[in-house]
PDB file of C-alpha atoms in Angstrom:
ATOM      1  CA  MET A   1     -58.220  25.966   9.646  1.00  0.00           C
ATOM      2  CA  ILE A   2     -60.529  22.793   9.789  1.00  0.00           C
ATOM      3  CA  GLU A   3     -60.721  21.082   6.387  1.00  0.00           C
ATOM      4  CA  ILE A   4     -64.267  19.661   5.757  1.00  0.00           C
ATOM      5  CA  GLU A   5     -64.883  17.054   3.486  1.00  0.00           C
ATOM      6  CA  ALA A   6     -67.418  17.406   0.615  1.00  0.00           C
ATOM      7  CA  VAL A   7     -70.722  17.079   1.821  1.00  0.00           C
ATOM      8  CA  PRO A   8     -74.253  17.938  -0.091  1.00  0.00           C
ATOM      9  CA  PRO A   9     -76.019  20.950   1.156  1.00  0.00           C
ATOM     10  CA  LEU A  10     -77.702  20.547   4.322  1.00  0.00           C
ATOM     11  CA  VAL A  11     -81.321  21.341   5.272  1.00  0.00           C
ATOM     12  CA  ASP A  12     -81.325  24.045   8.005  1.00  0.00           C
ATOM     13  CA  PRO A  13     -78.676  22.343  10.478  1.00  0.00           C
ATOM     14  CA  VAL A  14     -78.524  22.564  14.042  1.00  0.00           C
ATOM     15  CA  LEU A  15     -75.248  21.887  15.614  1.00  0.00           C
ATOM     16  CA  ILE A  16     -75.171  19.501  18.549  1.00  0.00           C
ATOM     17  CA  ALA A  17     -71.884  19.774  20.858  1.00  0.00           C
ATOM     18  CA  ALA A  18     -70.492  17.673  24.010  1.00  0.00           C
ATOM     19  CA  PHE A  19     -66.967  17.791  25.331  1.00  0.00           C
ATOM     20  CA  GLU A  20     -65.439  15.277  27.574  1.00  0.00           C
ATOM     21  CA  GLY A  21     -63.584  16.598  30.935  1.00  0.00           C
ATOM     22  CA  TRP A  22     -65.107  19.298  33.179  1.00  0.00           C
ATOM     23  CA  ASN A  23     -68.236  19.729  31.577  1.00  0.00           C
ATOM     24  CA  ASP A  24     -69.149  16.104  31.200  1.00  0.00           C
ATOM     25  CA  ALA A  25     -70.163  14.373  34.801  1.00  0.00           C
ATOM     26  CA  GLY A  26     -70.943  10.663  34.242  1.00  0.00           C
ATOM     27  CA  GLY A  27     -70.078  10.917  30.663  1.00  0.00           C
ATOM     28  CA  ALA A  28     -73.802  12.066  30.156  1.00  0.00           C
ATOM     29  CA  ALA A  29     -73.364  14.831  27.588  1.00  0.00           C
ATOM     30  CA  THR A  30     -70.774  12.960  25.434  1.00  0.00           C
ATOM     31  CA  GLY A  31     -73.011   9.779  25.744  1.00  0.00           C
ATOM     32  CA  VAL A  32     -75.865  11.576  24.051  1.00  0.00           C
ATOM     33  CA  VAL A  33     -73.605  12.619  20.989  1.00  0.00           C
ATOM     34  CA  ASP A  34     -72.436   8.930  21.029  1.00  0.00           C
ATOM     35  CA  HIS A  35     -75.758   7.693  21.114  1.00  0.00           C
ATOM     36  CA  LEU A  36     -76.809  10.115  18.038  1.00  0.00           C
ATOM     37  CA  ILE A  37     -74.030   9.168  16.117  1.00  0.00           C
ATOM     38  CA  GLU A  38     -74.953   5.643  16.294  1.00  0.00           C
ATOM     39  CA  VAL A  39     -78.553   5.722  15.634  1.00  0.00           C
ATOM     40  CA  TRP A  40     -78.464   8.466  12.984  1.00  0.00           C
ATOM     41  CA  ASP A  41     -75.414   6.578  11.107  1.00  0.00           C
ATOM     42  CA  ALA A  42     -73.745  10.039  11.352  1.00  0.00           C
ATOM     43  CA  GLN A  43     -70.486  10.176   9.264  1.00  0.00           C
ATOM     44  CA  VAL A  44     -67.301  12.255  10.046  1.00  0.00           C
ATOM     45  CA  VAL A  45     -66.776  15.228   8.029  1.00  0.00           C
ATOM     46  CA  ALA A  46     -63.865  16.977   9.696  1.00  0.00           C
ATOM     47  CA  VAL A  47     -61.376  16.503  12.424  1.00  0.00           C
ATOM     48  CA  ILE A  48     -59.517  19.219  14.197  1.00  0.00           C
ATOM     49  CA  ASP A  49     -55.653  18.796  14.253  1.00  0.00           C
ATOM     50  CA  PRO A  50     -54.870  18.431  18.149  1.00  0.00           C
ATOM     51  CA  GLU A  51     -51.338  19.718  18.051  1.00  0.00           C
ATOM     52  CA  GLU A  52     -52.471  23.296  18.836  1.00  0.00           C
ATOM     53  CA  PHE A  53     -55.096  22.522  21.478  1.00  0.00           C
ATOM     54  CA  TYR A  54     -53.993  19.466  23.487  1.00  0.00           C
ATOM     55  CA  ASP A  55     -51.183  18.826  26.213  1.00  0.00           C
ATOM     56  CA  PHE A  56     -50.302  15.277  25.436  1.00  0.00           C
ATOM     57  CA  GLN A  57     -49.138  14.918  28.798  1.00  0.00           C
ATOM     58  CA  VAL A  58     -52.665  15.411  29.971  1.00  0.00           C
ATOM     59  CA  ASN A  59     -54.607  13.777  27.330  1.00  0.00           C
ATOM     60  CA  ARG A  60     -52.128  11.245  26.580  1.00  0.00           C
ATOM     61  CA  PRO A  61     -52.489   9.733  22.834  1.00  0.00           C
ATOM     62  CA  LEU A  62     -53.586   5.861  22.945  1.00  0.00           C
ATOM     63  CA  ILE A  63     -51.673   2.913  21.408  1.00  0.00           C
ATOM     64  CA  ALA A  64     -53.523   0.043  20.282  1.00  0.00           C
ATOM     65  CA  THR A  65     -53.183  -3.025  17.874  1.00  0.00           C
ATOM     66  CA  ASN A  66     -55.527  -3.560  14.938  1.00  0.00           C
ATOM     67  CA  ASP A  67     -56.980  -6.553  13.467  1.00  0.00           C
ATOM     68  CA  GLU A  68     -54.054  -7.034  11.104  1.00  0.00           C
ATOM     69  CA  GLY A  69     -51.617  -7.013  14.218  1.00  0.00           C
ATOM     70  CA  MET A  70     -50.285  -3.652  13.516  1.00  0.00           C
ATOM     71  CA  ARG A  71     -49.766  -1.346  16.310  1.00  0.00           C
ATOM     72  CA  HIS A  72     -51.238   2.375  15.762  1.00  0.00           C
ATOM     73  CA  ILE A  73     -51.561   5.600  17.682  1.00  0.00           C
ATOM     74  CA  THR A  74     -54.903   7.467  18.317  1.00  0.00           C
ATOM     75  CA  TRP A  75     -54.595  11.045  19.396  1.00  0.00           C
ATOM     76  CA  PRO A  76     -56.979  13.233  21.258  1.00  0.00           C
ATOM     77  CA  SER A  77     -59.107  15.180  19.094  1.00  0.00           C
ATOM     78  CA  THR A  78     -62.367  16.438  18.140  1.00  0.00           C
ATOM     79  CA  GLN A  79     -64.695  15.603  15.468  1.00  0.00           C
ATOM     80  CA  LEU A  80     -67.320  16.938  13.383  1.00  0.00           C
ATOM     81  CA  TYR A  81     -70.171  14.457  12.104  1.00  0.00           C
ATOM     82  CA  VAL A  82     -73.074  15.197   9.582  1.00  0.00           C
ATOM     83  CA  ALA A  83     -76.567  13.368  10.425  1.00  0.00           C
ATOM     84  CA  ARG A  84     -80.000  13.162   8.365  1.00  0.00           C
ATOM     85  CA  PRO A  85     -82.341  11.991  11.187  1.00  0.00           C
ATOM     86  CA  PRO A  86     -85.398  10.328   9.543  1.00  0.00           C
ATOM     87  CA  GLY A  87     -88.590  12.425   9.880  1.00  0.00           C
ATOM     88  CA  SER A  88     -86.770  15.487  10.832  1.00  0.00           C
ATOM     89  CA  ALA A  89     -87.335  18.872   8.991  1.00  0.00           C
ATOM     90  CA  ARG A  90     -83.714  19.704   9.589  1.00  0.00           C
ATOM     91  CA  ASP A  91     -80.238  17.921   9.409  1.00  0.00           C
ATOM     92  CA  VAL A  92     -77.747  17.776  12.354  1.00  0.00           C
ATOM     93  CA  VAL A  93     -74.023  18.546  12.599  1.00  0.00           C
ATOM     94  CA  LEU A  94     -72.656  16.820  15.647  1.00  0.00           C
ATOM     95  CA  LEU A  95     -69.664  17.806  17.644  1.00  0.00           C
ATOM     96  CA  ARG A  96     -67.907  15.108  19.774  1.00  0.00           C
ATOM     97  CA  GLY A  97     -64.820  16.536  21.257  1.00  0.00           C
ATOM     98  CA  ILE A  98     -62.416  16.781  24.359  1.00  0.00           C
ATOM     99  CA  GLU A  99     -62.126  20.037  26.380  1.00  0.00           C
ATOM    100  CA  PRO A 100     -58.869  21.590  24.996  1.00  0.00           C
ATOM    101  CA  ASN A 101     -55.885  22.410  27.472  1.00  0.00           C
ATOM    102  CA  MET A 102     -54.916  25.684  25.643  1.00  0.00           C
ATOM    103  CA  ARG A 103     -55.963  28.202  23.121  1.00  0.00           C
ATOM    104  CA  TRP A 104     -59.634  28.167  23.778  1.00  0.00           C
ATOM    105  CA  ARG A 105     -60.847  31.039  22.047  1.00  0.00           C
ATOM    106  CA  GLN A 106     -58.871  29.836  18.724  1.00  0.00           C
ATOM    107  CA  PHE A 107     -60.494  26.583  19.063  1.00  0.00           C
ATOM    108  CA  CYS A 108     -64.099  28.044  19.438  1.00  0.00           C
ATOM    109  CA  ALA A 109     -63.191  30.141  16.521  1.00  0.00           C
ATOM    110  CA  GLU A 110     -62.199  27.394  14.128  1.00  0.00           C
ATOM    111  CA  LEU A 111     -65.078  25.219  15.219  1.00  0.00           C
ATOM    112  CA  LEU A 112     -67.749  27.771  14.437  1.00  0.00           C
ATOM    113  CA  ALA A 113     -66.142  28.701  11.197  1.00  0.00           C
ATOM    114  CA  ALA A 114     -66.341  24.904  10.110  1.00  0.00           C
ATOM    115  CA  ALA A 115     -69.948  25.098  11.510  1.00  0.00           C
ATOM    116  CA  ASP A 116     -70.745  28.330   9.240  1.00  0.00           C
ATOM    117  CA  ASP A 117     -69.264  26.550   6.358  1.00  0.00           C
ATOM    118  CA  LEU A 118     -71.821  23.956   6.863  1.00  0.00           C
ATOM    119  CA  GLY A 119     -74.670  26.222   7.162  1.00  0.00           C
ATOM    120  CA  VAL A 120     -75.512  25.860  10.782  1.00  0.00           C
ATOM    121  CA  GLY A 121     -77.673  28.284  12.160  1.00  0.00           C
ATOM    122  CA  LEU A 122     -78.341  27.166  15.564  1.00  0.00           C
ATOM    123  CA  VAL A 123     -75.857  25.583  18.152  1.00  0.00           C
ATOM    124  CA  ALA A 124     -77.031  23.600  21.155  1.00  0.00           C
ATOM    125  CA  THR A 125     -74.183  22.505  23.782  1.00  0.00           C
ATOM    126  CA  LEU A 126     -74.649  19.767  26.253  1.00  0.00           C
ATOM    127  CA  GLY A 127     -73.135  19.341  29.714  1.00  0.00           C
ATOM    128  CA  ALA A 128     -73.450  17.616  32.786  1.00  0.00           C
ATOM    129  CA  LEU A 129     -72.448  18.676  36.663  1.00  0.00           C
ATOM    130  CA  LEU A 130     -72.368  17.129  39.579  1.00  0.00           C
ATOM    131  CA  ALA A 131     -75.030  18.197  42.262  1.00  0.00           C
ATOM    132  CA  GLU A 132     -76.902  17.180  45.476  1.00  0.00           C
ATOM    133  CA  THR A 133     -79.481  15.276  43.889  1.00  0.00           C
ATOM    134  CA  PRO A 134     -80.691  11.577  44.599  1.00  0.00           C
ATOM    135  CA  HIS A 135     -80.304   8.914  41.844  1.00  0.00           C
ATOM    136  CA  THR A 136     -84.063   7.686  42.546  1.00  0.00           C
ATOM    137  CA  ARG A 137     -85.737  10.822  41.070  1.00  0.00           C
ATOM    138  CA  PRO A 138     -85.957  12.106  37.676  1.00  0.00           C
ATOM    139  CA  ILE A 139     -82.718  13.928  36.370  1.00  0.00           C
ATOM    140  CA  GLN A 140     -82.905  17.586  36.697  1.00  0.00           C
ATOM    141  CA  VAL A 141     -81.964  19.496  33.515  1.00  0.00           C
ATOM    142  CA  SER A 142     -81.137  23.396  33.309  1.00  0.00           C
ATOM    143  CA  GLY A 143     -80.726  25.281  30.481  1.00  0.00           C
ATOM    144  CA  THR A 144     -79.858  28.914  29.112  1.00  0.00           C
ATOM    145  CA  ALA A 145     -80.341  30.397  25.708  1.00  0.00           C
ATOM    146  CA  THR A 146     -79.143  33.413  23.944  1.00  0.00           C
ATOM    147  CA  GLU A 147     -82.377  34.396  22.673  1.00  0.00           C
ATOM    148  CA  LEU A 148     -85.354  35.020  24.269  1.00  0.00           C
ATOM    149  CA  ASP A 149     -87.683  33.196  21.726  1.00  0.00           C
ATOM    150  CA  LEU A 150     -85.435  30.107  22.420  1.00  0.00           C
ATOM    151  CA  GLU A 151     -85.818  30.423  26.189  1.00  0.00           C
ATOM    152  CA  ASP A 152     -89.725  30.783  25.776  1.00  0.00           C
ATOM    153  CA  ARG A 153     -90.205  27.557  23.360  1.00  0.00           C
ATOM    154  CA  LEU A 154     -88.087  25.788  25.522  1.00  0.00           C
ATOM    155  CA  LYS A 155     -89.418  26.827  28.619  1.00  0.00           C
ATOM    156  CA  LEU A 156     -85.954  27.413  30.222  1.00  0.00           C
ATOM    157  CA  GLU A 157     -85.258  29.341  33.543  1.00  0.00           C
ATOM    158  CA  PRO A 158     -82.442  32.236  33.325  1.00  0.00           C
ATOM    159  CA  ALA A 159     -79.155  30.847  34.525  1.00  0.00           C
ATOM    160  CA  THR A 160     -78.006  32.115  37.916  1.00  0.00           C
ATOM    161  CA  TYR A 161     -74.968  30.605  38.137  1.00  0.00           C
ATOM    162  CA  GLU A 162     -71.764  32.680  38.268  1.00  0.00           C
ATOM    163  CA  GLY A 163     -68.363  31.080  38.850  1.00  0.00           C
ATOM    164  CA  PRO A 164     -65.646  28.932  36.831  1.00  0.00           C
ATOM    165  CA  THR A 165     -66.702  27.785  33.542  1.00  0.00           C
ATOM    166  CA  GLY A 166     -65.404  25.011  30.826  1.00  0.00           C
ATOM    167  CA  ILE A 167     -65.422  24.793  27.000  1.00  0.00           C
ATOM    168  CA  VAL A 168     -69.057  24.621  26.962  1.00  0.00           C
ATOM    169  CA  GLY A 169     -69.680  28.049  28.566  1.00  0.00           C
ATOM    170  CA  VAL A 170     -66.886  29.642  26.394  1.00  0.00           C
ATOM    171  CA  PHE A 171     -68.291  27.742  23.271  1.00  0.00           C
ATOM    172  CA  GLN A 172     -71.668  29.491  24.073  1.00  0.00           C
ATOM    173  CA  ASP A 173     -70.352  32.634  24.617  1.00  0.00           C
ATOM    174  CA  ALA A 174     -68.532  32.723  21.227  1.00  0.00           C
ATOM    175  CA  CYS A 175     -71.621  32.015  19.619  1.00  0.00           C
ATOM    176  CA  GLN A 176     -73.538  35.023  21.358  1.00  0.00           C
ATOM    177  CA  LYS A 177     -70.598  37.298  20.183  1.00  0.00           C
ATOM    178  CA  LEU A 178     -71.115  36.039  16.513  1.00  0.00           C
ATOM    179  CA  ASP A 179     -74.807  36.536  16.881  1.00  0.00           C
ATOM    180  CA  ILE A 180     -75.236  32.678  16.447  1.00  0.00           C
ATOM    181  CA  ALA A 181     -78.373  31.497  18.344  1.00  0.00           C
ATOM    182  CA  ALA A 182     -77.451  29.107  21.115  1.00  0.00           C
ATOM    183  CA  VAL A 183     -78.788  27.013  23.563  1.00  0.00           C
ATOM    184  CA  SER A 184     -77.336  24.849  26.616  1.00  0.00           C
ATOM    185  CA  PHE A 185     -78.468  21.919  28.338  1.00  0.00           C
ATOM    186  CA  TRP A 186     -76.972  20.680  31.674  1.00  0.00           C
ATOM    187  CA  ALA A 187     -78.017  17.820  33.562  1.00  0.00           C
ATOM    188  CA  ALA A 188     -77.431  17.464  37.126  1.00  0.00           C
ATOM    189  CA  VAL A 189     -75.567  14.005  38.105  1.00  0.00           C
ATOM    190  CA  PRO A 190     -75.839  12.861  41.733  1.00  0.00           C
ATOM    191  CA  HIS A 191     -72.341  13.866  43.222  1.00  0.00           C
ATOM    192  CA  TYR A 192     -71.854  10.343  44.854  1.00  0.00           C
ATOM    193  CA  LEU A 193     -71.730   8.776  41.450  1.00  0.00           C
ATOM    194  CA  PRO A 194     -69.488  10.597  39.457  1.00  0.00           C
ATOM    195  CA  GLN A 195     -68.082   7.739  37.298  1.00  0.00           C
ATOM    196  CA  PRO A 196     -69.408   7.284  33.705  1.00  0.00           C
ATOM    197  CA  PRO A 197     -71.626   5.936  32.531  1.00  0.00           C
ATOM    198  CA  CYS A 198     -74.745   7.540  33.740  1.00  0.00           C
ATOM    199  CA  PRO A 199     -77.555   6.444  31.262  1.00  0.00           C
ATOM    200  CA  LYS A 200     -80.230   8.055  33.407  1.00  0.00           C
ATOM    201  CA  ALA A 201     -78.834  11.600  32.790  1.00  0.00           C
ATOM    202  CA  THR A 202     -78.005  10.925  29.071  1.00  0.00           C
ATOM    203  CA  LEU A 203     -81.759  10.087  28.843  1.00  0.00           C
ATOM    204  CA  ALA A 204     -82.723  13.391  30.168  1.00  0.00           C
ATOM    205  CA  LEU A 205     -80.384  15.346  28.058  1.00  0.00           C
ATOM    206  CA  LEU A 206     -81.877  13.180  24.913  1.00  0.00           C
ATOM    207  CA  SER A 207     -85.167  14.561  26.010  1.00  0.00           C
ATOM    208  CA  GLN A 208     -84.197  17.954  25.749  1.00  0.00           C
ATOM    209  CA  VAL A 209     -82.658  17.265  22.217  1.00  0.00           C
ATOM    210  CA  GLU A 210     -85.813  15.898  21.108  1.00  0.00           C
ATOM    211  CA  ASP A 211     -87.962  19.271  22.295  1.00  0.00           C
ATOM    212  CA  LEU A 212     -85.158  21.291  20.256  1.00  0.00           C
ATOM    213  CA  LEU A 213     -85.539  19.128  17.165  1.00  0.00           C
ATOM    214  CA  GLU A 214     -89.123  18.796  17.590  1.00  0.00           C
ATOM    215  CA  THR A 215     -88.749  15.295  16.373  1.00  0.00           C
ATOM    216  CA  GLY A 216     -88.625  11.864  18.257  1.00  0.00           C
ATOM    217  CA  ILE A 217     -85.250  10.098  18.670  1.00  0.00           C
ATOM    218  CA  PRO A 218     -84.850   6.183  18.779  1.00  0.00           C
ATOM    219  CA  LEU A 219     -83.464   5.458  22.465  1.00  0.00           C
ATOM    220  CA  GLY A 220     -82.523   1.999  21.799  1.00  0.00           C
ATOM    221  CA  ASP A 221     -81.519  -0.015  24.964  1.00  0.00           C
ATOM    222  CA  LEU A 222     -80.822   3.406  26.944  1.00  0.00           C
ATOM    223  CA  PRO A 223     -84.260   3.176  29.100  1.00  0.00           C
ATOM    224  CA  GLU A 224     -83.169  -0.316  30.074  1.00  0.00           C
ATOM    225  CA  ASP A 225     -79.696   0.550  30.724  1.00  0.00           C
ATOM    226  CA  ALA A 226     -80.971   3.486  33.040  1.00  0.00           C
ATOM    227  CA  ARG A 227     -83.306   1.312  34.956  1.00  0.00           C
ATOM    228  CA  ALA A 228     -80.575  -1.249  35.420  1.00  0.00           C
ATOM    229  CA  TRP A 229     -78.200   1.568  36.659  1.00  0.00           C
ATOM    230  CA  GLU A 230     -80.413   2.969  39.291  1.00  0.00           C
ATOM    231  CA  ARG A 231     -81.117  -0.766  40.523  1.00  0.00           C
ATOM    232  CA  GLY A 232     -77.556  -1.217  40.801  1.00  0.00           C
ATOM    233  CA  VAL A 233     -77.111   2.064  42.556  1.00  0.00           C
ATOM    234  CA  ALA A 234     -79.951   1.152  45.178  1.00  0.00           C
ATOM    235  CA  GLU A 235     -78.572  -2.163  45.976  1.00  0.00           C
ATOM    236  CA  LEU A 236     -75.249  -0.604  46.632  1.00  0.00           C
ATOM    237  CA  ALA A 237     -76.640   2.217  48.871  1.00  0.00           C
ATOM    238  CA  GLU A 238     -78.865  -0.369  51.022  1.00  0.00           C
ATOM    239  CA  GLU A 239     -75.520  -2.038  52.058  1.00  0.00           C
ATOM    240  CA  ASP A 240     -74.463   1.227  53.601  1.00  0.00           C
ATOM    241  CA  GLU A 241     -77.104   2.598  56.073  1.00  0.00           C
ATOM    242  CA  ASP A 242     -75.312   6.140  55.976  1.00  0.00           C
ATOM    243  CA  VAL A 243     -75.366   6.238  52.442  1.00  0.00           C
ATOM    244  CA  ALA A 244     -78.790   5.149  52.407  1.00  0.00           C
ATOM    245  CA  GLU A 245     -79.842   7.779  54.860  1.00  0.00           C
ATOM    246  CA  TYR A 246     -78.259  10.384  52.982  1.00  0.00           C
ATOM    247  CA  VAL A 247     -80.140   9.618  50.048  1.00  0.00           C
ATOM    248  CA  ARG A 248     -83.594   9.735  51.787  1.00  0.00           C
ATOM    249  CA  ASN A 249     -82.636  13.160  52.825  1.00  0.00           C
ATOM    250  CA  LEU A 250     -81.841  14.165  49.307  1.00  0.00           C
ATOM    251  CA  GLU A 251     -85.125  12.682  48.257  1.00  0.00           C
ATOM    252  CA  GLU A 252     -87.152  14.463  50.879  1.00  0.00           C
ATOM    253  CA  SER A 253     -85.405  18.054  49.996  1.00  0.00           C
ATOM    254  CA  GLN A 254     -85.992  17.375  46.207  1.00  0.00           C
ATOM    255  CA  ASP A 255     -89.483  16.180  46.548  1.00  0.00           C
ATOM    256  CA  ALA A 256     -90.332  19.173  48.699  1.00  0.00           C
ATOM    257  CA  ALA A 257     -88.709  21.648  46.160  1.00  0.00           C
ATOM    258  CA  ASP A 258     -89.891  20.164  42.958  1.00  0.00           C
ATOM    259  CA  LEU A 259     -93.804  19.782  44.197  1.00  0.00           C
ATOM    260  CA  PRO A 260     -94.901  22.514  41.839  1.00  0.00           C
ATOM    261  CA  GLU A 261     -93.471  20.599  38.912  1.00  0.00           C
ATOM    262  CA  ALA A 262     -95.952  17.922  39.041  1.00  0.00           C
ATOM    263  CA  SER A 263     -97.936  19.877  36.731  1.00  0.00           C
ATOM    264  CA  GLY A 264    -100.307  19.331  33.661  1.00  0.00           C
ATOM    265  CA  GLU A 265     -97.780  21.045  31.295  1.00  0.00           C
ATOM    266  CA  ALA A 266     -95.005  19.010  32.377  1.00  0.00           C
ATOM    267  CA  ILE A 267     -97.101  15.764  32.010  1.00  0.00           C
ATOM    268  CA  ALA A 268     -98.111  16.934  28.434  1.00  0.00           C
ATOM    269  CA  ARG A 269     -94.486  17.633  27.467  1.00  0.00           C
ATOM    270  CA  GLU A 270     -93.633  13.771  28.261  1.00  0.00           C
ATOM    271  CA  PHE A 271     -96.960  12.562  26.513  1.00  0.00           C
ATOM    272  CA  GLU A 272     -95.713  14.837  23.265  1.00  0.00           C
ATOM    273  CA  ARG A 273     -92.248  13.092  23.298  1.00  0.00           C
ATOM    274  CA  TYR A 274     -93.909   9.619  23.698  1.00  0.00           C
ATOM    275  CA  LEU A 275     -96.342  10.147  20.643  1.00  0.00           C
ATOM    276  CA  LYS A 276     -93.150  11.598  18.607  1.00  0.00           C
ATOM    277  CA  ARG A 277     -91.405   8.207  19.204  1.00  0.00           C
ATOM    278  CA  ARG A 278     -94.521   6.118  18.510  1.00  0.00           C
ATOM    279  CA  ASP A 279     -94.944   7.795  15.003  1.00  0.00           C
ATOM    280  CA  ARG A 280     -91.229   7.853  14.046  1.00  0.00           C
ATOM    281  CA  PRO A 281     -90.965   6.082  10.430  1.00  0.00           C
ATOM    282  CA  GLU A 282     -88.907   2.897  10.992  1.00  0.00           C
TER     283      GLU A 282
END
């Protein structure tokens, strides 16, 4: 069982979860949780014991030297944080972890038991996958939900993917079996840019979190980081004509597919996000 530190009662908390590994192309999903931990000054309230869930030859512990010159070990693990976002009507529990190597069902059961102890009634999982999409276009985000009203409110298209899944898929399935409302957002990261960070994809997922929470989120340096990332990739692509041609082909394909998306409704959603950020109390 996960031991939770004493925390005051939370207000209608939602859990936002991301895991390193197969589910986290470009570090986009964990980048969201890391950003939220920082901007909301989230506090750790629980750490799962890694001994039962990780193969330390796959996810090795790290050794480092602290400011006092003492050597110490950091073990791979999963943490739960609590945040009280300014201006939000509800509190947030943040789950930042690593995809486990074994006992996935027990892993999910323990995390959801801890979430229940904290009063969580809604779970949002974040993921990122490699896709044939150009870095020059908006990052596409797909989503699934366990309840129709969530799908309708967030305007999600029903998922059609069938095949191997990771801990994000298993975690959402565990929520559904316990009748916990759950939603999952996935960002499509250009497959020719698999290495983290990918701030542009992190921004795209953050926009979905804003829609879910119906509140603005401070973005900090992320917009400029995303622009710098795109400029850097463009410079590299220009140095290789084959890569540049491949990107142009991807652009043409996506532009043709996304033409209907350039709608008044999509523009209105972006304007609403802008207003929420502008009106956010400092």
